[in-house]
Coordinates of C-alpha atoms in Angstrom, one line a residue:
Chain A
M1 CA -19.3 -20.0 0.5
G2 CA -21.5 -17.4 2.4
D3 CA -23.8 -19.9 4.2
E4 CA -25.7 -19.1 6.9
Q5 CA -25.3 -21.8 9.7
G6 CA -27.1 -21.2 13.0
G7 CA -27.0 -17.4 12.7
Y8 CA -23.4 -17.2 11.4
Q9 CA -22.0 -16.2 8.0
I10 CA -19.3 -18.6 6.9
D11 CA -16.6 -17.9 4.3
L12 CA -15.2 -21.2 3.7
G13 CA -12.6 -20.2 1.2
N14 CA -10.9 -17.9 3.8
L15 CA -11.9 -20.3 6.8
A16 CA -13.7 -17.4 8.3
A17 CA -17.0 -17.1 10.4
F18 CA -18.8 -14.0 11.2
G19 CA -21.2 -13.6 14.1
P20 CA -22.7 -10.2 14.0
H21 CA -25.9 -11.0 16.3
H22 CA -23.9 -11.7 19.7
Q23 CA -24.5 -9.0 22.2
F24 CA -22.6 -8.7 25.4
A25 CA -25.1 -9.1 28.1
S26 CA -23.2 -6.8 30.6
V27 CA -19.9 -5.1 30.0
L28 CA -17.6 -7.3 31.8
D29 CA -14.9 -5.2 33.8
N30 CA -12.8 -8.2 34.5
R31 CA -10.5 -8.8 31.5
E32 CA -10.2 -12.3 32.1
D33 CA -13.7 -13.1 32.1
L34 CA -14.2 -11.1 28.8
L35 CA -11.5 -13.1 27.3
K36 CA -12.9 -16.2 28.3
E37 CA -16.4 -15.2 26.7
C38 CA -14.6 -14.0 23.8
I39 CA -12.8 -17.6 23.3
S40 CA -15.9 -19.7 24.2
H41 CA -18.1 -17.7 21.7
G42 CA -15.1 -18.0 19.1
T43 CA -15.5 -22.0 19.8
K44 CA -18.8 -22.1 18.7
L45 CA -17.9 -19.8 15.4
I46 CA -15.1 -22.0 14.6
Q47 CA -17.1 -25.2 15.1
A48 CA -19.8 -24.1 12.6
V49 CA -16.9 -23.7 9.9
A50 CA -15.3 -27.0 10.9
D51 CA -18.6 -28.7 10.3
A52 CA -19.1 -27.2 6.9
L53 CA -15.5 -28.0 6.3
F54 CA -15.4 -31.4 7.2
N55 CA -18.7 -32.4 5.2
L56 CA -17.0 -31.5 2.0
P57 CA -15.9 -34.4 0.0
S58 CA -12.3 -35.5 0.8
T59 CA -9.6 -37.4 -0.9
E60 CA -7.1 -39.5 1.1
D61 CA -3.6 -38.4 0.8
A62 CA -0.3 -39.6 2.6
S63 CA -0.3 -36.8 5.1
G64 CA -4.0 -36.6 5.6
P65 CA -7.3 -36.0 4.2
V66 CA -7.4 -33.3 1.4
V67 CA -10.2 -31.1 0.9
S68 CA -11.0 -28.9 -2.2
L69 CA -11.9 -25.4 -0.9
P70 CA -14.5 -23.4 -2.5
P71 CA -13.4 -19.9 -3.8
P72 CA -13.6 -17.3 -1.0
S73 CA -16.6 -15.2 -1.0
T74 CA -15.0 -11.8 0.7
K75 CA -13.4 -9.9 -2.2
F76 CA -9.9 -8.5 -1.6
P77 CA -8.1 -6.1 -3.8
R78 CA -5.4 -7.3 -6.1
E79 CA -1.8 -6.1 -5.2
K80 CA -0.9 -5.5 -9.1
P81 CA -2.8 -4.4 -12.0
L82 CA -4.2 -6.9 -14.4
P83 CA -1.4 -8.1 -17.1
K84 CA -2.2 -6.4 -20.5
P85 CA -2.3 -8.7 -23.4
K86 CA 0.6 -8.1 -25.7
P87 CA -0.2 -6.8 -29.4
L88 CA 0.7 -9.0 -32.3
T89 CA 3.7 -9.0 -33.9
S90 CA 4.1 -8.5 -37.5
W91 CA 5.2 -12.1 -37.9
A92 CA 2.3 -13.2 -36.0
E93 CA -0.4 -11.3 -37.9
F94 CA 1.2 -12.5 -41.2
A95 CA 1.4 -16.1 -40.2
I96 CA -2.3 -16.0 -39.0
K97 CA -3.3 -14.6 -42.3
K98 CA -1.5 -17.3 -44.3
G99 CA -2.5 -20.0 -41.9
I100 CA 1.0 -21.1 -40.9
Q101 CA 1.4 -23.2 -38.1
N102 CA 4.3 -23.2 -35.5
R103 CA 6.0 -26.5 -35.7
K104 CA 8.3 -27.8 -32.9
R105 CA 11.8 -28.8 -34.4
D106 CA 14.1 -31.4 -32.9
K107 CA 17.2 -30.3 -31.3
R108 CA 19.3 -32.8 -33.0
V109 CA 19.5 -33.4 -36.7
F110 CA 21.0 -35.8 -38.9
D111 CA 24.0 -34.6 -40.5
E112 CA 24.4 -36.5 -44.0
Q113 CA 28.0 -35.5 -44.6
T114 CA 29.5 -36.8 -41.4
D115 CA 26.7 -39.3 -40.9
S116 CA 26.1 -38.1 -37.2
W117 CA 23.7 -36.6 -35.1
K118 CA 24.6 -32.7 -34.9
R119 CA 22.7 -29.7 -33.2
R120 CA 20.5 -27.6 -35.2
Y121 CA 22.3 -24.5 -33.7
G122 CA 25.2 -23.8 -31.5
Y123 CA 28.7 -25.3 -31.2
D124 CA 29.6 -28.0 -34.0
R125 CA 26.0 -27.6 -35.8
V126 CA 24.6 -29.1 -39.0
N127 CA 25.3 -26.9 -42.3
D128 CA 27.7 -24.4 -40.5
D129 CA 28.4 -21.6 -42.7
N130 CA 32.0 -21.2 -41.5
D131 CA 32.7 -24.8 -42.4
L132 CA 32.2 -24.4 -46.1
P133 CA 35.6 -25.3 -47.9
I134 CA 34.4 -24.7 -51.4
I135 CA 31.8 -22.4 -52.9
E136 CA 30.9 -23.3 -56.5
A137 CA 30.6 -20.3 -59.1
K138 CA 27.3 -19.8 -60.3
M139 CA 26.8 -17.9 -64.0
T140 CA 25.1 -14.7 -62.1
D141 CA 28.2 -14.2 -59.9
E142 CA 30.4 -11.4 -60.6
P143 CA 34.1 -12.1 -61.2
G144 CA 35.6 -9.7 -58.5
V145 CA 33.3 -10.7 -55.4
D146 CA 34.4 -12.9 -52.7
P147 CA 31.6 -15.4 -52.1
F148 CA 32.8 -15.9 -48.4
A149 CA 32.9 -12.4 -47.6
K150 CA 29.6 -12.1 -49.5
R151 CA 27.9 -14.9 -47.3
R152 CA 29.4 -13.2 -44.1
S153 CA 27.9 -9.8 -45.0
E154 CA 24.4 -11.4 -45.8
K155 CA 24.4 -13.0 -42.5
R156 CA 25.1 -9.7 -40.7
Q157 CA 22.4 -7.7 -42.5
R158 CA 20.0 -10.5 -41.8
V159 CA 20.8 -10.4 -38.1
E160 CA 20.4 -6.3 -38.2
K161 CA 17.3 -6.8 -39.7
Q162 CA 15.9 -9.1 -37.2
E163 CA 17.2 -7.0 -34.4
K164 CA 15.4 -4.0 -36.1
N165 CA 12.3 -6.0 -36.1
R166 CA 12.8 -7.2 -32.6
L167 CA 12.9 -3.5 -31.2
H168 CA 10.1 -2.4 -33.5
N169 CA 7.9 -5.3 -31.9
L170 CA 8.9 -4.1 -28.4
K171 CA 8.4 -0.6 -28.8
A172 CA 5.0 -1.3 -30.2
A173 CA 4.3 -3.5 -27.0
A174 CA 5.6 -0.8 -24.9
K175 CA 3.3 1.7 -26.5
V176 CA 0.1 -0.4 -25.2
G177 CA 1.9 -1.1 -21.8
A178 CA 2.5 -4.8 -22.4
L179 CA 6.3 -5.0 -22.3
P180 CA 7.4 -8.5 -21.1
S181 CA 8.4 -8.5 -17.5
H182 CA 12.2 -8.9 -18.0
V183 CA 12.8 -6.4 -20.9
Q184 CA 13.3 -2.8 -20.5
L185 CA 13.8 -0.2 -23.0
A186 CA 16.6 2.4 -22.3
A187 CA 17.4 5.5 -24.2
T188 CA 21.2 5.6 -25.1
A189 CA 21.6 9.1 -26.0
L190 CA 19.2 12.1 -25.7
P191 CA 19.3 14.4 -29.0
I192 CA 19.1 17.7 -27.7
T193 CA 18.7 19.2 -31.4
G194 CA 16.0 18.1 -33.9
T195 CA 18.7 16.3 -36.0
Q196 CA 19.2 12.5 -35.7
A197 CA 23.1 13.0 -35.1
A198 CA 24.4 11.4 -32.2
P199 CA 25.8 14.1 -29.7
R200 CA 29.6 14.7 -29.6
K201 CA 31.6 13.2 -26.8
V202 CA 33.1 15.6 -24.4
S203 CA 36.9 15.2 -23.6
K204 CA 38.5 15.2 -20.1
D205 CA 40.1 18.4 -20.8
E206 CA 37.1 20.3 -22.1
L207 CA 35.2 19.2 -19.0
Q208 CA 37.8 20.3 -16.6
N209 CA 37.7 23.7 -18.5
V210 CA 34.3 24.1 -18.1
A211 CA 34.3 23.1 -14.4
G212 CA 36.8 25.7 -13.7
M213 CA 34.8 28.5 -15.7
A214 CA 31.9 27.2 -13.6
A215 CA 34.0 27.3 -10.3
T216 CA 35.5 31.0 -10.9
S217 CA 32.0 32.5 -12.0
T218 CA 30.8 31.8 -8.4
A219 CA 31.3 34.6 -5.5
S220 CA 34.0 33.2 -3.9
G221 CA 35.8 32.0 -6.8
G222 CA 35.5 28.3 -6.6
K223 CA 37.3 28.0 -3.3
F224 CA 34.9 26.5 -1.1
D225 CA 33.0 24.3 -3.7
K226 CA 32.6 20.7 -2.7
K227 CA 34.7 18.5 -4.9
L228 CA 33.7 14.9 -6.0
A229 CA 36.0 12.0 -5.4
G230 CA 38.6 11.9 -8.1
E231 CA 38.4 15.4 -9.1
K232 CA 41.7 17.1 -9.4
P233 CA 42.4 20.2 -7.1
P234 CA 42.3 23.5 -9.4
K235 CA 45.6 24.4 -11.3
H236 CA 46.5 27.7 -9.9
D237 CA 44.9 27.8 -6.5
K238 CA 47.2 30.3 -4.9
K239 CA 47.5 34.0 -5.3
Y240 CA 48.3 35.6 -8.6
R241 CA 50.4 38.3 -6.9
K242 CA 53.1 37.7 -5.0
F243 CA 54.3 40.6 -2.5
L244 CA 57.7 40.7 -0.6
P245 CA 58.1 40.4 3.1
V246 CA 57.6 43.7 5.1
V247 CA 61.1 43.2 6.9
E248 CA 63.9 41.5 5.4
G249 CA 67.6 41.1 5.8
S250 CA 70.1 42.7 3.3
G251 CA 72.3 39.6 2.7
M252 CA 72.9 37.5 -0.5
G253 CA 69.3 36.4 -0.8
S254 CA 67.7 39.7 -0.3
L255 CA 64.6 39.5 -2.6
E256 CA 63.9 43.2 -3.1
K257 CA 67.4 43.8 -4.8
Q258 CA 67.0 40.7 -6.8
Q259 CA 63.5 41.8 -8.0
S260 CA 64.6 45.3 -9.1
D261 CA 67.8 44.1 -10.4
K262 CA 65.9 41.6 -12.9
I263 CA 63.7 44.3 -14.3
L264 CA 66.5 46.6 -14.8
N265 CA 68.6 44.2 -16.7
K266 CA 65.6 43.5 -19.0
L267 CA 65.0 46.9 -19.9
M268 CA 68.7 47.8 -20.6
A269 CA 69.1 44.8 -22.6
K270 CA 66.1 45.5 -24.9
N271 CA 67.3 49.1 -25.5
S272 CA 71.2 48.9 -25.7
H273 CA 72.6 48.7 -29.0
E274 CA 76.2 48.5 -27.9
I275 CA 76.7 44.9 -27.8
F276 CA 75.5 42.9 -30.8
N277 CA 74.5 39.4 -30.1
V278 CA 75.5 37.3 -33.0
G279 CA 73.7 34.1 -31.9
K280 CA 70.3 36.1 -31.4
A281 CA 70.4 37.7 -34.7
V282 CA 71.0 34.5 -36.5
D283 CA 68.0 32.8 -34.5
M284 CA 65.7 35.7 -35.5
Y285 CA 66.9 35.6 -39.4
N286 CA 66.3 31.7 -39.1
A287 CA 62.8 32.0 -37.7
K288 CA 62.1 34.7 -40.1
S289 CA 62.9 32.4 -43.0
D290 CA 61.3 29.3 -41.6
K291 CA 58.1 31.1 -41.2
K292 CA 58.2 32.5 -45.0
R293 CA 58.6 29.0 -46.2
R294 CA 55.8 27.6 -44.0
N295 CA 53.4 30.2 -45.3
Q296 CA 54.2 29.4 -48.8
Q297 CA 54.0 25.6 -48.1
G298 CA 50.6 26.5 -46.4
K299 CA 49.1 28.3 -49.4
S300 CA 49.8 25.2 -51.6
S301 CA 48.6 22.4 -49.2
S302 CA 45.3 23.2 -47.3
T303 CA 46.1 22.7 -43.7
S304 CA 43.7 22.9 -40.7
S305 CA 44.3 25.8 -38.3
K306 CA 44.9 23.3 -35.6
L307 CA 48.3 22.2 -37.2
K308 CA 49.6 26.2 -37.6
V309 CA 52.0 27.0 -34.8
K310 CA 50.0 29.4 -32.4
K311 CA 52.3 32.4 -31.7
S312 CA 52.4 33.4 -28.2
P313 CA 50.9 36.8 -27.6
Y314 CA 53.3 38.0 -25.1
K315 CA 56.3 38.4 -27.7
N316 CA 54.3 41.1 -29.6
K317 CA 53.4 43.0 -26.5
S318 CA 57.0 43.3 -25.5
T319 CA 58.1 44.6 -28.8
K320 CA 55.4 47.2 -28.9
K321 CA 56.5 48.3 -25.3
S322 CA 60.1 48.6 -26.6
S323 CA 59.2 50.6 -29.6
S324 CA 57.3 52.9 -27.6
I325 CA 59.9 53.6 -24.9
G326 CA 62.4 54.2 -27.8
K327 CA 59.8 56.9 -29.1
S328 CA 59.7 58.6 -25.9
K329 CA 63.4 58.9 -25.8
Chain B
M1 CA 17.5 5.7 -30.0
L2 CA 16.5 2.9 -27.6
R3 CA 18.1 -0.1 -26.4
I4 CA 16.9 -3.2 -25.2
K5 CA 17.9 -4.1 -21.8
T6 CA 17.5 -7.8 -20.6
P7 CA 18.8 -9.3 -17.4
K8 CA 22.3 -11.0 -17.9
S9 CA 21.5 -13.9 -16.0
L10 CA 18.9 -16.4 -15.6
R11 CA 18.2 -16.1 -12.0
A12 CA 17.6 -12.5 -12.3
K13 CA 15.1 -13.2 -15.1
R14 CA 13.3 -15.5 -12.9
E15 CA 13.2 -12.8 -10.1
L16 CA 11.7 -10.4 -12.5
E17 CA 9.0 -12.7 -13.7
K18 CA 8.1 -13.5 -10.2
R19 CA 7.3 -10.0 -9.6
A20 CA 5.7 -9.4 -12.8
P21 CA 1.5 -8.7 -12.8
K22 CA -0.1 -12.1 -13.3
L23 CA -3.8 -13.2 -13.8
V24 CA -3.8 -15.1 -10.5
E25 CA -1.7 -13.7 -7.9
R26 CA 0.9 -15.2 -5.4
G27 CA 0.2 -14.5 -1.7
K28 CA 0.9 -11.0 -0.6
K29 CA 4.3 -10.3 1.3
T30 CA 4.2 -7.9 4.3
L31 CA 6.8 -5.4 5.4
I32 CA 7.2 -4.6 8.9
L33 CA 9.0 -1.5 10.1
H34 CA 9.1 1.1 12.9
G35 CA 9.3 4.9 12.7
T36 CA 11.4 7.3 15.0
K37 CA 10.4 6.1 18.6
T38 CA 9.0 2.8 19.7
S39 CA 8.3 1.7 23.1
N40 CA 8.8 -1.8 24.4
T41 CA 5.5 -3.3 23.7
L42 CA 5.4 -1.9 20.3
N43 CA 8.8 -3.7 19.8
A44 CA 7.4 -6.7 21.0
V45 CA 4.1 -6.5 19.0
L46 CA 6.2 -6.1 15.8
T47 CA 8.3 -8.9 16.5
E48 CA 5.4 -11.3 17.2
I49 CA 3.6 -10.2 14.0
Y50 CA 6.8 -11.1 12.3
H51 CA 6.9 -14.7 14.0
L52 CA 3.2 -15.2 13.1
K53 CA 4.0 -14.6 9.4
K54 CA 7.6 -15.7 9.1
D55 CA 7.1 -17.1 5.7
N56 CA 6.2 -14.1 3.8
A57 CA 7.2 -11.0 5.9
V58 CA 10.4 -8.7 5.8
K59 CA 11.1 -6.9 9.1
Y60 CA 13.3 -3.7 9.1
S61 CA 15.1 -3.2 12.1
R62 CA 16.2 0.5 11.5
R63 CA 14.4 3.5 12.5
N64 CA 12.8 5.4 9.4
D65 CA 12.3 9.0 10.5
N66 CA 10.6 10.4 7.3
I67 CA 7.7 8.0 7.0
R68 CA 4.2 9.7 7.8
P69 CA 1.6 7.3 6.1
F70 CA -1.2 9.9 6.8
E71 CA 0.6 12.8 5.3
S72 CA 0.7 13.5 1.6
G73 CA 4.5 13.7 1.3
G74 CA 5.4 10.9 3.8
E75 CA 4.6 7.8 1.8
T76 CA 7.2 8.0 -0.7
S77 CA 9.7 6.0 1.4
L78 CA 7.1 3.4 2.1
E79 CA 6.3 3.2 -1.6
F80 CA 10.0 2.5 -2.5
Y81 CA 10.3 -0.2 0.1
S82 CA 7.2 -1.8 -1.1
L83 CA 8.7 -1.7 -4.7
K84 CA 12.2 -2.9 -3.4
T85 CA 11.0 -5.8 -1.3
D86 CA 7.9 -6.5 -3.5
C87 CA 5.7 -6.2 -0.3
S88 CA 2.0 -5.1 -0.8
L89 CA 1.1 -5.2 2.9
F90 CA 3.0 -3.0 5.5
V91 CA 3.0 -2.7 9.3
Y92 CA 4.3 0.4 10.4
G93 CA 4.9 1.1 14.2
S94 CA 5.6 4.4 16.0
H95 CA 5.2 5.8 19.7
S96 CA 4.4 9.4 20.7
K97 CA 2.7 11.1 23.5
K98 CA -0.2 11.9 21.4
R99 CA -0.6 8.4 19.6
P100 CA 0.9 5.9 22.2
D101 CA 1.8 2.3 20.7
N102 CA 0.6 3.1 17.3
L103 CA 0.4 0.6 14.6
V104 CA -0.5 1.6 10.9
I105 CA -1.7 -1.3 8.7
G106 CA -1.8 -0.3 5.0
R107 CA -2.1 -2.0 1.7
T108 CA -0.5 -1.0 -1.6
Y109 CA -1.9 -1.3 -5.2
D110 CA 1.0 -1.1 -7.8
H111 CA 3.3 -0.1 -5.2
H112 CA 1.0 2.8 -4.3
I113 CA -0.8 3.5 -1.0
Y114 CA -4.3 1.9 -1.4
D115 CA -5.6 2.2 1.9
L116 CA -4.6 2.5 5.6
V117 CA -5.9 1.8 9.1
E118 CA -4.2 3.2 12.3
I119 CA -4.7 1.4 15.4
G120 CA -3.5 1.6 19.1
V121 CA -2.4 -1.3 21.1
E122 CA -3.4 -1.8 24.4
N123 CA -3.1 -4.6 27.2
F124 CA -0.5 -6.5 25.1
K125 CA 0.0 -9.9 26.2
S126 CA 2.8 -11.8 24.3
M127 CA 3.3 -15.4 23.2
S128 CA 5.9 -16.1 26.0
S129 CA 3.6 -15.2 28.6
C130 CA 0.9 -17.7 27.9
S131 CA 1.5 -21.2 29.4
Y132 CA 0.3 -24.0 27.4
D133 CA 1.3 -27.5 26.1
K134 CA 4.0 -27.2 23.6
K135 CA 2.7 -29.9 21.4
L136 CA -0.2 -27.7 20.5
A137 CA 2.0 -24.9 19.2
P138 CA 1.1 -24.1 15.7
L139 CA 3.3 -24.4 12.8
I140 CA 4.5 -21.5 10.8
G141 CA 2.6 -21.3 7.4
S142 CA -0.6 -23.2 8.3
K143 CA -3.9 -21.7 7.2
P144 CA -5.7 -20.0 10.0
F145 CA -9.4 -19.9 10.9
F146 CA -11.1 -16.5 11.7
A147 CA -13.8 -15.6 14.0
F148 CA -15.3 -11.9 13.9
I149 CA -17.7 -11.6 17.0
G150 CA -19.9 -8.6 17.3
E151 CA -22.3 -6.6 15.4
G152 CA -19.9 -3.6 15.0
F153 CA -18.2 -5.6 12.2
E154 CA -21.2 -5.0 10.2
N155 CA -22.2 -1.5 11.1
V156 CA -19.4 0.4 11.9
E157 CA -17.4 1.5 9.0
E158 CA -14.0 1.8 10.5
L159 CA -14.2 -1.8 12.0
K160 CA -15.5 -3.2 8.6
H161 CA -12.4 -1.7 7.2
L162 CA -10.3 -3.3 10.0
K163 CA -12.0 -6.7 9.5
E164 CA -11.0 -6.8 5.7
V165 CA -7.4 -5.7 6.3
L166 CA -7.0 -8.3 9.2
L167 CA -8.3 -10.8 6.9
D168 CA -6.0 -10.0 4.3
L169 CA -3.0 -9.7 6.6
F170 CA -3.3 -12.9 8.5
R171 CA -5.0 -15.4 6.1
G172 CA -1.9 -16.8 4.4
Q173 CA -1.7 -18.4 1.0
V174 CA -5.0 -18.8 -1.1
V175 CA -5.2 -22.6 -1.9
S176 CA -7.7 -24.4 -3.5
N177 CA -7.0 -27.9 -1.9
L178 CA -6.3 -28.0 1.8
N179 CA -5.0 -30.8 4.2
L180 CA -7.5 -31.2 7.2
A181 CA -4.9 -32.5 9.4
G182 CA -2.8 -29.2 9.1
L183 CA -5.4 -26.9 10.8
D184 CA -3.7 -25.2 13.7
R185 CA -4.6 -21.9 14.4
V186 CA -7.5 -19.4 15.3
Y187 CA -7.8 -15.7 15.3
V188 CA -10.5 -14.4 17.3
C189 CA -11.6 -10.8 16.9
T190 CA -14.3 -9.4 19.1
A191 CA -15.7 -5.9 18.5
V192 CA -16.2 -5.0 22.1
S193 CA -17.3 -1.3 21.4
S194 CA -17.8 0.9 18.3
N195 CA -14.0 1.3 18.0
K196 CA -12.1 -1.4 20.1
V197 CA -11.4 -4.8 19.1
L198 CA -10.1 -7.6 21.1
F199 CA -7.9 -9.6 19.1
T200 CA -6.4 -13.1 20.1
H201 CA -4.5 -16.0 18.4
C202 CA -5.5 -19.4 19.7
A203 CA -4.2 -22.8 18.9
L204 CA -6.6 -25.4 17.7
R205 CA -6.9 -28.9 19.1
L206 CA -9.3 -31.3 17.3
K207 CA -10.9 -33.7 19.6
K208 CA -12.6 -36.9 18.6
S209 CA -16.3 -36.9 18.4
G210 CA -18.9 -39.4 17.1
T211 CA -19.3 -38.0 13.6
V212 CA -16.8 -37.2 11.1
V213 CA -16.7 -33.4 12.1
P214 CA -14.4 -33.4 15.4
R215 CA -15.0 -31.2 18.3
V216 CA -13.1 -27.9 18.4
E217 CA -11.1 -26.7 21.2
L218 CA -9.2 -23.3 21.3
V219 CA -6.4 -22.9 23.6
E220 CA -5.1 -19.3 24.1
V221 CA -1.4 -19.3 22.8
G222 CA -0.3 -16.4 21.3
P223 CA -0.4 -12.6 21.3
S224 CA -3.5 -11.0 22.5
M225 CA -4.2 -7.3 22.3
D226 CA -6.8 -4.6 22.3
L227 CA -6.9 -2.7 19.2
V228 CA -8.3 0.9 19.4
V229 CA -9.2 2.1 15.8
R230 CA -8.0 5.8 15.4
R231 CA -7.7 6.9 11.9
H232 CA -8.4 5.3 8.9
R233 CA -8.4 6.1 5.1
L234 CA -10.5 4.3 2.7
P235 CA -9.5 3.8 -1.0
D236 CA -11.1 6.0 -3.5
E237 CA -13.7 4.7 -5.8
G238 CA -11.9 4.5 -9.0
L239 CA -9.0 2.7 -7.6
K240 CA -11.2 0.5 -5.6
K241 CA -12.9 -0.7 -8.8
E242 CA -9.7 -1.1 -10.6
A243 CA -8.4 -3.3 -7.8
H244 CA -11.1 -5.5 -7.6
K245 CA -11.4 -6.3 -11.3
V246 CA -11.5 -10.0 -12.1
P247 CA -9.9 -11.0 -15.4
H248 CA -12.4 -12.1 -18.2
E249 CA -10.7 -15.4 -18.2
L250 CA -11.2 -16.4 -14.6
I251 CA -14.9 -15.9 -14.6
K252 CA -16.7 -19.0 -14.8
K253 CA -18.6 -19.9 -18.1
K254 CA -22.0 -21.2 -17.8
E255 CA -22.7 -24.1 -19.8
K256 CA -25.7 -23.5 -21.8
N257 CA -28.5 -26.2 -22.7
V258 CA -27.4 -28.8 -20.3
S259 CA -29.5 -30.0 -17.6
K260 CA -29.1 -32.7 -15.0
D261 CA -32.1 -35.1 -14.3
A262 CA -32.1 -37.5 -11.6
I263 CA -33.6 -40.2 -13.8
A264 CA -32.0 -39.9 -17.2
G265 CA -28.7 -38.2 -16.1
K266 CA -27.1 -35.3 -18.0
I267 CA -29.3 -34.0 -20.8
G268 CA -28.6 -31.7 -23.5
K269 CA -30.9 -29.7 -25.6
I270 CA -30.3 -29.1 -29.4
Y271 CA -32.0 -26.5 -31.2
V272 CA -32.8 -27.4 -34.9
P273 CA -33.0 -24.4 -37.1
D274 CA -36.0 -24.0 -39.8
Q275 CA -35.4 -25.5 -43.0
Q276 CA -35.5 -23.1 -46.1
V277 CA -36.5 -25.4 -48.7
G278 CA -36.8 -22.6 -51.3
S279 CA -33.2 -21.4 -51.2
A280 CA -31.4 -24.6 -50.3
S281 CA -28.0 -25.2 -52.2
L282 CA -28.6 -27.9 -54.7
P283 CA -25.8 -30.4 -55.5
F284 CA -26.1 -29.7 -59.3
T285 CA -25.1 -26.0 -60.4
P286 CA -24.5 -25.7 -64.2
K287 CA -21.1 -24.2 -63.5
G288 CA -18.6 -23.3 -66.4
V289 CA -21.3 -21.5 -68.4
K290 CA -21.7 -17.7 -68.7
R291 CA -24.3 -16.1 -66.2
E292 CA -26.9 -15.2 -69.0
R293 CA -26.7 -18.6 -70.5
R294 CA -27.0 -20.5 -67.0
E295 CA -30.2 -18.3 -66.4
A296 CA -31.4 -18.8 -69.9
K297 CA -30.9 -22.7 -69.4
A298 CA -32.6 -22.6 -66.1
K299 CA -35.6 -20.8 -67.7
G300 CA -35.4 -23.2 -70.6
E301 CA -36.1 -26.1 -68.4
D302 CA -39.0 -24.5 -66.6
K303 CA -40.5 -24.0 -70.1
K304 CA -39.9 -27.3 -71.2
H305 CA -41.3 -28.6 -68.3
A306 CA -44.4 -26.4 -68.7
E307 CA -44.7 -27.5 -72.5
K308 CA -44.5 -31.1 -71.4
K309 CA -47.3 -30.7 -69.0
Q310 CA -49.4 -29.0 -71.6
K311 CA -49.0 -31.9 -73.8

């Protein structure tokens, strides 16, 4: 109430008194005196509020007199925007049109079969679908259809339809901005293309490959990239070329000798036709015939490219090399 | 592809519903925090404000380096904390050479900054330094009285703003029924000059007087400080209008055509509309007959009447 009481404005709803007409006669330097004057003047203002307050009609309560305060006259801003009224759902519109009233149903219903009171829904309910021992056949039933499965699938369809309707209602409410406070609509998967197909899930290996490619495309080859917790170290993080040490002894394990021996033996073995390696010849013949058979089978039945044995590229290269060396000779 | 997310426990659901916007709002909560550097006085001020508002305040003890309320980018942290703790009032304290013992009191609307007042604290006197009879100590959560003295609160814009903010900060819950026995405390604010306000917190003592209204006595109890208004930011007009909107349902409807008389009591007026005798609906309508026949019948009756009259 914005009453004027002895020159003060009173806001009873906030228990506040505003005394704008007071003027300090002299600017008091002493702080204590200033304080005392403030308090004494404050007392006068509060007395005015208390006058108005205690003159209101009061009811007696156990703890003391209770007074009904008028609404405050100074306006304050709200802390949150006003709630928007939610739009009517399609069922609500239909109900209003038809004049259907919402009747409250009892939680317990009397079950005639067992002569007892059972719940309407939940554990041990009346007319439970799963409890039916016998379903009588009707004239309209087809011979091969399982009636129990049919009932179950019908129920599933009904539940799905209800869920779809619920989502539709919530989307309509979210459009207006009147979503209920405890509900959030979250996107499960964001389609990049225009089609409605759900995106394929990426496997762990694919992700590792892509991460490796991204790492090697950096200027420092991915050596100094920060790795997340749980990410495995790169597969081949050492050097690809191995150089022998500069100074080395000439004993049994001398590396340079071993390296050169290895290369020479390989070359000689490829080009020497003196010793006929029977085992190797048989293996080569068998491999060739296997391949022929597999090709024939492959033509008759369609197999995907994934099932075909991949040829290693290195073998082709070595045969090419040997043929060229032979020619040079 | 949308998925409906609902809280898994009833407790979470209740918490979310508490924070949802409502027609009639619950009391505002306050967030008390401080910036990079604080002085001793400022620490004491913040703890005392927290004690005064123990019921509905949250105090953060860590320092927050990246909050600058008056700069455009420096309020994101504040808004985030306001969202997290569901507080729409905040008190941010900081101390620097340029602005010693600085307090920024701000309000949020929809968890975005609504308005700000920056005040400097001088001559701070804490609760512990005042000596008084311990029986008078005000209880936590009691509704306070306010006294605003001085013409500055009406004329100077900054002081008007400060008055609003102080009222909002300290007023407690808005109730319609108040127990008169629980009135404990008073906040006295005096506008000493155009930018300085003396702020004191006093306990209330009600003494017997002859009438129903008791005699009021103020005892200085709590913190008292000088507030120097430094900067302030008012809300922009559109936001202010939106924040002050009162929902249609809460506006009291005026009862029409009812008046009170001292002698007769409650009197109501009834307005009777004019009777249209010609086009009134008759109880007998010749239904079940085609329209032309019906009209012909009606005409025929008139003719018969006319004939009878002639005879």
